[in-house]
PDB file of C-alpha atoms in Angstrom:
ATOM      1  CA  UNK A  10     185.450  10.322  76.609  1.00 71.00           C
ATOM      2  CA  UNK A  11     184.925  10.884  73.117  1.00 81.00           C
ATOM      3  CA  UNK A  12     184.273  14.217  71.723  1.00 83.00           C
ATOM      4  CA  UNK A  13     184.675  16.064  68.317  1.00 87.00           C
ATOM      5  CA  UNK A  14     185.532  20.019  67.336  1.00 88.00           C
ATOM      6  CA  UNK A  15     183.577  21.310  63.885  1.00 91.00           C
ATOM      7  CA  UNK A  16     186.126  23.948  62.524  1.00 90.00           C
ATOM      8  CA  UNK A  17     184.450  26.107  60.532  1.00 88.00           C
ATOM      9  CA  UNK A  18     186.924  28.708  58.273  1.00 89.00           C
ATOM     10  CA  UNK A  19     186.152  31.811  56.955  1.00 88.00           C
ATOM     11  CA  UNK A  20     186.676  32.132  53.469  1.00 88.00           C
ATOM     12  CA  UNK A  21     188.573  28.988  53.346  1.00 86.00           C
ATOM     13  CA  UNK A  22     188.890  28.867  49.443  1.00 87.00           C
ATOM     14  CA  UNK A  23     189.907  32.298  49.042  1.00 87.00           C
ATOM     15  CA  UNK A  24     192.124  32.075  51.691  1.00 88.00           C
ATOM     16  CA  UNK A  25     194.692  30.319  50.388  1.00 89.00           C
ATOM     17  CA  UNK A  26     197.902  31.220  49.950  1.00 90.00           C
ATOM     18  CA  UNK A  27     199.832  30.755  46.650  1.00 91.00           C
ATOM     19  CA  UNK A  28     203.180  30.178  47.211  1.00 89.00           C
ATOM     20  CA  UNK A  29     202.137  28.259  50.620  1.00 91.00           C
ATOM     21  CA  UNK A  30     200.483  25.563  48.229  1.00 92.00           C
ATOM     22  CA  UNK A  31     203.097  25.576  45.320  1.00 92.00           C
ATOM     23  CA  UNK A  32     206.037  24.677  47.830  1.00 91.00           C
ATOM     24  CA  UNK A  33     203.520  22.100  49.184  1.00 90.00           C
ATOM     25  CA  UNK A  34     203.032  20.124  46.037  1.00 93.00           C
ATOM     26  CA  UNK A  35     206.664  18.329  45.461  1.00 94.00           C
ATOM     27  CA  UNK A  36     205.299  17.065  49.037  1.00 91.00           C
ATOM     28  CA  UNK A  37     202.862  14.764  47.413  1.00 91.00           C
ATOM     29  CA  UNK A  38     204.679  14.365  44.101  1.00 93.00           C
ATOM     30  CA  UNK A  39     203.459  16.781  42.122  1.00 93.00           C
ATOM     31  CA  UNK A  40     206.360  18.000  39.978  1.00 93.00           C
ATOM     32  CA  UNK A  41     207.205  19.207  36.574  1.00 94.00           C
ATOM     33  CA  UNK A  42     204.285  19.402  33.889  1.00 94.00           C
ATOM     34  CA  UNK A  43     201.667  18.994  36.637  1.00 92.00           C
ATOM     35  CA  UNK A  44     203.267  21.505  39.023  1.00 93.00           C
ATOM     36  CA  UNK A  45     203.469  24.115  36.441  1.00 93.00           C
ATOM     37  CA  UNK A  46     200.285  23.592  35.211  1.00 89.00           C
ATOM     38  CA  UNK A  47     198.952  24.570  38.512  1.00 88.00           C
ATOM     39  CA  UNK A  48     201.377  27.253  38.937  1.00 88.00           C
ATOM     40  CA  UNK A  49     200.109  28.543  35.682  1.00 86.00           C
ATOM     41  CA  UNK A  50     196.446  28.540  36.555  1.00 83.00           C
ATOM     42  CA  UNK A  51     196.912  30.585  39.838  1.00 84.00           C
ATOM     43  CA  UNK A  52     199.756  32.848  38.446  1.00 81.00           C
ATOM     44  CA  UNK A  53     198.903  36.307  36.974  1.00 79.00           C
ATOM     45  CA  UNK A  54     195.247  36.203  37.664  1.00 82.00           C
ATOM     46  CA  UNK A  55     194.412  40.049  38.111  1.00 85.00           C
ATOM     47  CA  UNK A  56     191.307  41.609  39.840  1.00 84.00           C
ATOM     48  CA  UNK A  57     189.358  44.592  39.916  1.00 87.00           C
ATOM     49  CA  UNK A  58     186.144  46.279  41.345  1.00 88.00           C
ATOM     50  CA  UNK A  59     184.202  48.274  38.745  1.00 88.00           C
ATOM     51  CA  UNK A  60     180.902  50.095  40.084  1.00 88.00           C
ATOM     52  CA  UNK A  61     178.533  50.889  37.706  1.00 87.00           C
ATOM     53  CA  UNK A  62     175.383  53.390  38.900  1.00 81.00           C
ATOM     54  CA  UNK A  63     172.376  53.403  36.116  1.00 78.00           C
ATOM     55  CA  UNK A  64     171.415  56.700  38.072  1.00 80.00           C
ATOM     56  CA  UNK A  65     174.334  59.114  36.592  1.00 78.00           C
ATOM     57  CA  UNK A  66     175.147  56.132  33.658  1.00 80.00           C
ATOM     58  CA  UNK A  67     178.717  56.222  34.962  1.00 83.00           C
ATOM     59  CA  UNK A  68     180.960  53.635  35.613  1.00 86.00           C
ATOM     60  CA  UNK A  69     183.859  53.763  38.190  1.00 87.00           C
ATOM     61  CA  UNK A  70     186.303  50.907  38.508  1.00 87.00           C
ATOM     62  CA  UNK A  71     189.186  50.498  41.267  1.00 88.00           C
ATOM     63  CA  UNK A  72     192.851  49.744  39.996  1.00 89.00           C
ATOM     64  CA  UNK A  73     193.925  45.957  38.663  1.00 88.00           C
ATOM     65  CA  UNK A  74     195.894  44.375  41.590  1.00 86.00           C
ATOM     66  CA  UNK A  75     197.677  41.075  41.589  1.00 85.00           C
ATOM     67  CA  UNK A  76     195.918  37.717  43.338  1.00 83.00           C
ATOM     68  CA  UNK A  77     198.296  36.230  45.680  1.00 83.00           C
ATOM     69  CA  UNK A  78     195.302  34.146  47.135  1.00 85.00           C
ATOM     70  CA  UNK A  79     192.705  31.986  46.678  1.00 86.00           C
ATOM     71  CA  UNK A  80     192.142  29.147  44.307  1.00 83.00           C
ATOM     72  CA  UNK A  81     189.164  29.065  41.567  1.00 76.00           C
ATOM     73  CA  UNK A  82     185.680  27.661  42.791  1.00 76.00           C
ATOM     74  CA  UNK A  83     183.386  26.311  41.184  1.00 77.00           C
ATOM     75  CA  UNK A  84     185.866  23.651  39.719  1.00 73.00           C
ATOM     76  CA  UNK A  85     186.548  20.020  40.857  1.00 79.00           C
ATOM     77  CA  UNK A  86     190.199  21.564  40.645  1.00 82.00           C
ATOM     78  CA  UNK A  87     189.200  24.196  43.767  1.00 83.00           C
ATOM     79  CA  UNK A  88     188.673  21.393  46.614  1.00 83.00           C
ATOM     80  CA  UNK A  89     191.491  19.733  45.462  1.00 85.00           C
ATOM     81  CA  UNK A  90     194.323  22.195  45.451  1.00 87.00           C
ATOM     82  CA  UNK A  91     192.888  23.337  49.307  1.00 87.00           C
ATOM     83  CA  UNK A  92     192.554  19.552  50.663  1.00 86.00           C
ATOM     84  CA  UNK A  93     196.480  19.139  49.040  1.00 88.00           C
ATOM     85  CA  UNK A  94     196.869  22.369  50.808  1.00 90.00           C
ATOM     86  CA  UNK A  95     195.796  21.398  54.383  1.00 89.00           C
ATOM     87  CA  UNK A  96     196.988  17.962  53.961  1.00 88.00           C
ATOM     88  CA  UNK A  97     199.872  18.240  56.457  1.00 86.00           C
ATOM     89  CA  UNK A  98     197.539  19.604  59.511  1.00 87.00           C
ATOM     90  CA  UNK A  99     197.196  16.134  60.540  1.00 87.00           C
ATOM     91  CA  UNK A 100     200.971  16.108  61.614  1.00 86.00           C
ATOM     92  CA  UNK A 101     200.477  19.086  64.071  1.00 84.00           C
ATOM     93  CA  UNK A 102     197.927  17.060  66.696  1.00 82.00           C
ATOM     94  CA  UNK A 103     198.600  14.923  69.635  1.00 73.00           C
ATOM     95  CA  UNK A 104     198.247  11.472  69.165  1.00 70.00           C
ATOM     96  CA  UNK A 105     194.322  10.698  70.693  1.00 77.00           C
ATOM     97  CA  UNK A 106     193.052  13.198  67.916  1.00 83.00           C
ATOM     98  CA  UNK A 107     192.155  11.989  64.440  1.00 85.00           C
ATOM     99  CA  UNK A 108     191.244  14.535  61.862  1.00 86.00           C
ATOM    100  CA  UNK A 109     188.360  14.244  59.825  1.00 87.00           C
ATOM    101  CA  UNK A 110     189.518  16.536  56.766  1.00 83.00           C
ATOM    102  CA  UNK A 111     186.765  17.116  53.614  1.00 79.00           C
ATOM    103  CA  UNK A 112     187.529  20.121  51.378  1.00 73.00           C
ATOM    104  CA  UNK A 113     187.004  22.799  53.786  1.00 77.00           C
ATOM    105  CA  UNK A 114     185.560  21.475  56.607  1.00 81.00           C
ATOM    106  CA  UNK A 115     187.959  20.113  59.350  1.00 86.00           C
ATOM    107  CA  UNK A 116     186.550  18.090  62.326  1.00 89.00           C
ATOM    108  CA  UNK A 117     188.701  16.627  64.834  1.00 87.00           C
ATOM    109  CA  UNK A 118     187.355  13.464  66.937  1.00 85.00           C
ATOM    110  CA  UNK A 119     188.916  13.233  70.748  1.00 82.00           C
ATOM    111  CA  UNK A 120     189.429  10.311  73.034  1.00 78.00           C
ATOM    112  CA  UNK A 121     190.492  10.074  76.149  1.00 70.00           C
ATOM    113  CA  UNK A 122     190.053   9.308  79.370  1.00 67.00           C
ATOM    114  CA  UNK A 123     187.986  11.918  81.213  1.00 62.00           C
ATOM    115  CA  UNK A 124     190.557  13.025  83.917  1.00 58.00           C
ATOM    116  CA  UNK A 125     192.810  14.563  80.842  1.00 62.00           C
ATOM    117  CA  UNK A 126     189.682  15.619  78.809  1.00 65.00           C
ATOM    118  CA  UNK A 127     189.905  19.444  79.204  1.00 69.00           C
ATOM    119  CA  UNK A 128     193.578  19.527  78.694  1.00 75.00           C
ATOM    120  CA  UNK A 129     193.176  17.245  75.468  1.00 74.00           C
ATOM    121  CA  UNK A 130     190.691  19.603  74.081  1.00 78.00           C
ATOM    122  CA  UNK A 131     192.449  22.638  74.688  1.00 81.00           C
ATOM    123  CA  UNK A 132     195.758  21.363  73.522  1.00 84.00           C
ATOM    124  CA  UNK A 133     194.054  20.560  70.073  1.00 84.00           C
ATOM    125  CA  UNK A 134     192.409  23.705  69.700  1.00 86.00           C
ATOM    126  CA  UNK A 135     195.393  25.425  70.260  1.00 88.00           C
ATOM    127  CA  UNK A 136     197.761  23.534  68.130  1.00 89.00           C
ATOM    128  CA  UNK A 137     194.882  23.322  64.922  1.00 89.00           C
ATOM    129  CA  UNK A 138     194.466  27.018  65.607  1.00 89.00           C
ATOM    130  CA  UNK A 139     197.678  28.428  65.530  1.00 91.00           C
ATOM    131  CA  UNK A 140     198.268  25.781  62.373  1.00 91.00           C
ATOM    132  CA  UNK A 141     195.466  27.971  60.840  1.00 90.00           C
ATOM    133  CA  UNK A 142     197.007  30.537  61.635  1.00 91.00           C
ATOM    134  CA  UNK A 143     200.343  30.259  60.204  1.00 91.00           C
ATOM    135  CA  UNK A 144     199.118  29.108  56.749  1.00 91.00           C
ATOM    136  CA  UNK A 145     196.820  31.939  56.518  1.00 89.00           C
ATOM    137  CA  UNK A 146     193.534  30.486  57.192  1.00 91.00           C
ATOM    138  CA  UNK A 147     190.866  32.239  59.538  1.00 89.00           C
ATOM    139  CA  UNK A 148     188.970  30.215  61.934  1.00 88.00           C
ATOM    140  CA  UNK A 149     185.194  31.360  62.629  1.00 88.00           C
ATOM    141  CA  UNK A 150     185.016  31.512  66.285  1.00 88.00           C
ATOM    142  CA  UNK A 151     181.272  31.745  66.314  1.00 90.00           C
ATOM    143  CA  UNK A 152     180.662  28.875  64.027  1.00 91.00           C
ATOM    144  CA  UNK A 153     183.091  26.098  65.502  1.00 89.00           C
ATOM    145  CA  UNK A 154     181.594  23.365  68.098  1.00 89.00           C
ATOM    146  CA  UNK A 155     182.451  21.162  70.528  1.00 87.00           C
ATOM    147  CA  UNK A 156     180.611  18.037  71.107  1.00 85.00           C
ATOM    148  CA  UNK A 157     180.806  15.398  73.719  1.00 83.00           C
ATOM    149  CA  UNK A 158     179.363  11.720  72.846  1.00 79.00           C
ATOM    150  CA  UNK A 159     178.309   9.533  75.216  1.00 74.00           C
ATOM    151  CA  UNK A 160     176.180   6.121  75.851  1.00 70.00           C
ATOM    152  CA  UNK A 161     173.499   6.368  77.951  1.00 68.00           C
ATOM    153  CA  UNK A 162     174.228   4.219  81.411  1.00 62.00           C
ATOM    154  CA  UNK A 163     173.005   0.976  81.880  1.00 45.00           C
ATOM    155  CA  UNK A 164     171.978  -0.094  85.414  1.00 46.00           C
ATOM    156  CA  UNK A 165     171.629  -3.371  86.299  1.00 41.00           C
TER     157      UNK A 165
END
């Protein structure tokens, strides 16, 4: 049996959590001038919502609060902090799962034989879910997939 789960995460970029990612890079040697660097670039970044109707010509804008997550998109920089940043999720799976991890999109590939297939596939789920879970990642329910592969059968 061979079979695959598409993960698909909401928000995935934005998601991430900043001090989750800074304790992660000494992991992969990332230390000194590099690590604060990045500590820099996602440290006191400050957001706001400002409404502006041409109606009344008024402008109302919320108060500045602190970003805690989320890394910048739109920069080679973005994929790379989240793939250093779900790099571990890998160690969390039983052993006839390999992980197929590109910037935010996860897909697991499954084999085994078919008598343990349902408790393989549920055993991943669970364990790549609640890993989502405790690094503050949401998983889109509605847009994740299974998919079994097979061969078509030969007769003879």
């Amino acid at each position: 049996m061979v079979g695959s789960i598409f993960f698909d995460l909401e928000k995935a970029f934005d998601s991430i959590n900043h001090s989750l990612l800074i304790n992660e890079l000494p992991h992969y040697g990332i230390s000194g001038k590099s690590k604060l660097l990045i500590e820099s670039n996602l440290a006191n970044r400050f957001q706001r919502v400002q409404l502006e109707s041409s109606s009344s010509n008024s402008k109302r804008a919320s108060t500045c609060s602190k970003v805690k997550h989320g890394v910048p998109q739109g920069l080679v920089f973005g994929p790379l902090l989240f793939i250093l940043y779900i790099n571990d999720l890998p160690n969390t799976i039983i052993h006839n799962a390999t992980p197929i991890l590109f910037a935010d999109d996860t897909s697991i590939l499954i084999t085994g034989q078919i008598s343990h297939k349902f408790q393989d596939l549920n055993l991943t789920f669970s364990q790549i879910s609640e890993w989502f879970k405790q690094n503050s990642l949401s998983l889109n329910i509605s847009k994740t997939y299974f998919i079994q592969f097979s061969t078509k059968s030969l007769n003879f």
